[in-house]
Coordinates of N, CA and C in Angstrom, one line a residue:
X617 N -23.4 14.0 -3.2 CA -22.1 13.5 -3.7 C -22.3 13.1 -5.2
X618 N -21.0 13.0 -5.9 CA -21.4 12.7 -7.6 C -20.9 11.4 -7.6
X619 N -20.2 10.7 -6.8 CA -19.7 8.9 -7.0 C -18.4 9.3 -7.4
X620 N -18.1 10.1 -7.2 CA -16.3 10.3 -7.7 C -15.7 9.6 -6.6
X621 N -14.2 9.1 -7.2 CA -14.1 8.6 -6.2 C -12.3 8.9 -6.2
X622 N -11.5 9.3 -5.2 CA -10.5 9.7 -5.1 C -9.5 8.8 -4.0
X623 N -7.9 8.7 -4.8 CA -7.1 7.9 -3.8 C -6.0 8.8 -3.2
X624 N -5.6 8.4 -2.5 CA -4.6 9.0 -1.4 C -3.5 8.9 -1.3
X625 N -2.4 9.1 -2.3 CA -1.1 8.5 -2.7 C -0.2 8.8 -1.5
X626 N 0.5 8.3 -0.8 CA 1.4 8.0 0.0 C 2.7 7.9 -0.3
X627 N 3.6 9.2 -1.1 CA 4.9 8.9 -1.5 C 5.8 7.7 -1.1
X628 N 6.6 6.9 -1.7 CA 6.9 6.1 -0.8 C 6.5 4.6 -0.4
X629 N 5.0 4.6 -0.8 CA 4.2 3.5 0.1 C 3.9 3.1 -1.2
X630 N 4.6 1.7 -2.0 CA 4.0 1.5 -3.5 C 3.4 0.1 -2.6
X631 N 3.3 -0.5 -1.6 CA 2.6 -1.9 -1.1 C 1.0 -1.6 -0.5
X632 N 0.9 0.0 0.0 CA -0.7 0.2 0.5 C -0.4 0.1 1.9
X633 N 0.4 -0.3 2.4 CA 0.2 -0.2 3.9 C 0.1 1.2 4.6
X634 N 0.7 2.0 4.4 CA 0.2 3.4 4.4 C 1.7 4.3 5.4
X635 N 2.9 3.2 5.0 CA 4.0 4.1 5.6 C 5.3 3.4 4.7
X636 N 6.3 4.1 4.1 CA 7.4 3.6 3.1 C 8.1 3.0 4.0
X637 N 8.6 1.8 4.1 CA 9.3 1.2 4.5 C 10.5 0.4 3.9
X638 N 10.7 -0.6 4.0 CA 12.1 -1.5 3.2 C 11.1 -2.4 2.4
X639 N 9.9 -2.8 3.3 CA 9.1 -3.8 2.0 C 8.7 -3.0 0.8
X640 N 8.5 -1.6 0.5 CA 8.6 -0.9 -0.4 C 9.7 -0.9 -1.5
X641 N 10.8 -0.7 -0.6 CA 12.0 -0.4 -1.2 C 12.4 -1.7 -1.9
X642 N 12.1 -2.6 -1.5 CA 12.5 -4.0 -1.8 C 11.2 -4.0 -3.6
X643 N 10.1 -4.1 -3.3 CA 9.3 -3.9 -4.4 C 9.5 -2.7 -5.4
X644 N 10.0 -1.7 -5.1 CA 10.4 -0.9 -6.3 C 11.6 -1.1 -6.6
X645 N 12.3 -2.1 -5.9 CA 13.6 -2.4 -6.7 C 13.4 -3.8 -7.8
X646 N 12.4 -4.9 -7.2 CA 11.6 -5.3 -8.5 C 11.4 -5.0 -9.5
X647 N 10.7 -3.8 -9.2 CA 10.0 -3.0 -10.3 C 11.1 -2.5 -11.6
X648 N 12.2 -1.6 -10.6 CA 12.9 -1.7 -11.7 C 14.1 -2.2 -12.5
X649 N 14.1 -3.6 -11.8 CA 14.5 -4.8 -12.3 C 13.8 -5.6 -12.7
X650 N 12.7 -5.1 -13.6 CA 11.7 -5.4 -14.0 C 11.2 -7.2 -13.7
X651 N 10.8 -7.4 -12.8 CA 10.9 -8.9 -12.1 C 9.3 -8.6 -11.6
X652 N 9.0 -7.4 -11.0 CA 7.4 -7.2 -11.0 C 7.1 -6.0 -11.0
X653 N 5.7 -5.4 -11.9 CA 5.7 -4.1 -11.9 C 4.6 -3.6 -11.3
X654 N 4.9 -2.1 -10.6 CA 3.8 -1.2 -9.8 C 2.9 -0.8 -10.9
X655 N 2.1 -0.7 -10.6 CA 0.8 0.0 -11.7 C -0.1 1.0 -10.7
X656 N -1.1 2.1 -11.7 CA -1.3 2.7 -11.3 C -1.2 4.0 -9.7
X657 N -1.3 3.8 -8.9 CA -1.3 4.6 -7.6 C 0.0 3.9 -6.7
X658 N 0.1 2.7 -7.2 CA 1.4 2.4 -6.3 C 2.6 2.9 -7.2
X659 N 2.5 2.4 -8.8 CA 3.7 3.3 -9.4 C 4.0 4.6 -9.7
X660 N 2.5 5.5 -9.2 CA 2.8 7.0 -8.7 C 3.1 7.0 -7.3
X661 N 3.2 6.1 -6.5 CA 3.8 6.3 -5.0 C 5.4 6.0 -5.0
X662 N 6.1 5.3 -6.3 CA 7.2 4.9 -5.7 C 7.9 5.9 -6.9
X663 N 7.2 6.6 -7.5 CA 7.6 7.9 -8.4 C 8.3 9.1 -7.2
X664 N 9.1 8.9 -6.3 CA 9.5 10.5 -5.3 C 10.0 11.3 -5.4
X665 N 10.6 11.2 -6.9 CA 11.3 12.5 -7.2 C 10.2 13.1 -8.3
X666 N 9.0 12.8 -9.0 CA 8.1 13.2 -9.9 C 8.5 13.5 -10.9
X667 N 9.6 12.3 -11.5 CA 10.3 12.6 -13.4 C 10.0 11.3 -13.8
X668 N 8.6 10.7 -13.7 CA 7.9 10.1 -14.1 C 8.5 8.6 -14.3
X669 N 9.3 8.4 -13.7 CA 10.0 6.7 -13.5 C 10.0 6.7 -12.1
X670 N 10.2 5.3 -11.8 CA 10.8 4.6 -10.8 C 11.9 4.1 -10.9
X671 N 12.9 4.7 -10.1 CA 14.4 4.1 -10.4 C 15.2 4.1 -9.0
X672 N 17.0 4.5 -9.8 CA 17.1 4.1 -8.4 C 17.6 5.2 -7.8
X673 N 17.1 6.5 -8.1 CA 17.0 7.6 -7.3 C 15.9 7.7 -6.5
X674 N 15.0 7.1 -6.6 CA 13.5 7.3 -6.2 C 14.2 6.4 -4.6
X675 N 14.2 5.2 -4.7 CA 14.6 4.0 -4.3 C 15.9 5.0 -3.1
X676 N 16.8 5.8 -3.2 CA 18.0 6.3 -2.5 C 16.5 7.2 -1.5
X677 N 16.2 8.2 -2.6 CA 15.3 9.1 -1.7 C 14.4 8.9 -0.4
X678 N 13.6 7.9 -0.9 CA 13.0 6.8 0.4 C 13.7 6.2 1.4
X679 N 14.9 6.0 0.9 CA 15.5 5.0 2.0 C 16.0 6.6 2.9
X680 N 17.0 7.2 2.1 CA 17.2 8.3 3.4 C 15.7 8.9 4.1
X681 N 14.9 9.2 3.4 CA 14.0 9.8 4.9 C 13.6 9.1 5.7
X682 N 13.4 7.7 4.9 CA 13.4 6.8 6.4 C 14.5 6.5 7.5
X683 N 15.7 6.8 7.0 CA 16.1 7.1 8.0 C 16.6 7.8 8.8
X684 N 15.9 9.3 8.2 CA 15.9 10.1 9.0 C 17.3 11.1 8.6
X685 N 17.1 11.3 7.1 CA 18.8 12.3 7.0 C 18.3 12.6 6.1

């Protein structure tokens, strides 16, 4: 092995628990109400549409697949 070491982005999942939920949703709405901000792997996890923000399209996207529409 060379020591590289690789993470596992979880669209959706900016807290690490490893499923997008409302406590997500609730923290990327922080985020961009800038009150706390995601960094690295979690603010490419709450990136779901990949136009390099977190906003509140990302935030709509998440919430419908979780619930399923």
């Amino acid at each position: 092995m060379s020591g590289q070491t690789y993470s596992l982005v979880v669209t959706g999942d900016v807290n690490g628990d490893g499923q997008a939920n409302i406590a997500d949703i609730l923290a990327m709405n922080r985020h961009r109400l800038n009150k706390a901000q995601l960094t690295n792997v979690y603010l490419q996890a709450g990136d779901a549409n990949n136009d390099g923000k977190v906003d509140i399209k990302d935030i709509l996207q998440i919430n419908k697949t979780r619930l399923g529409k």
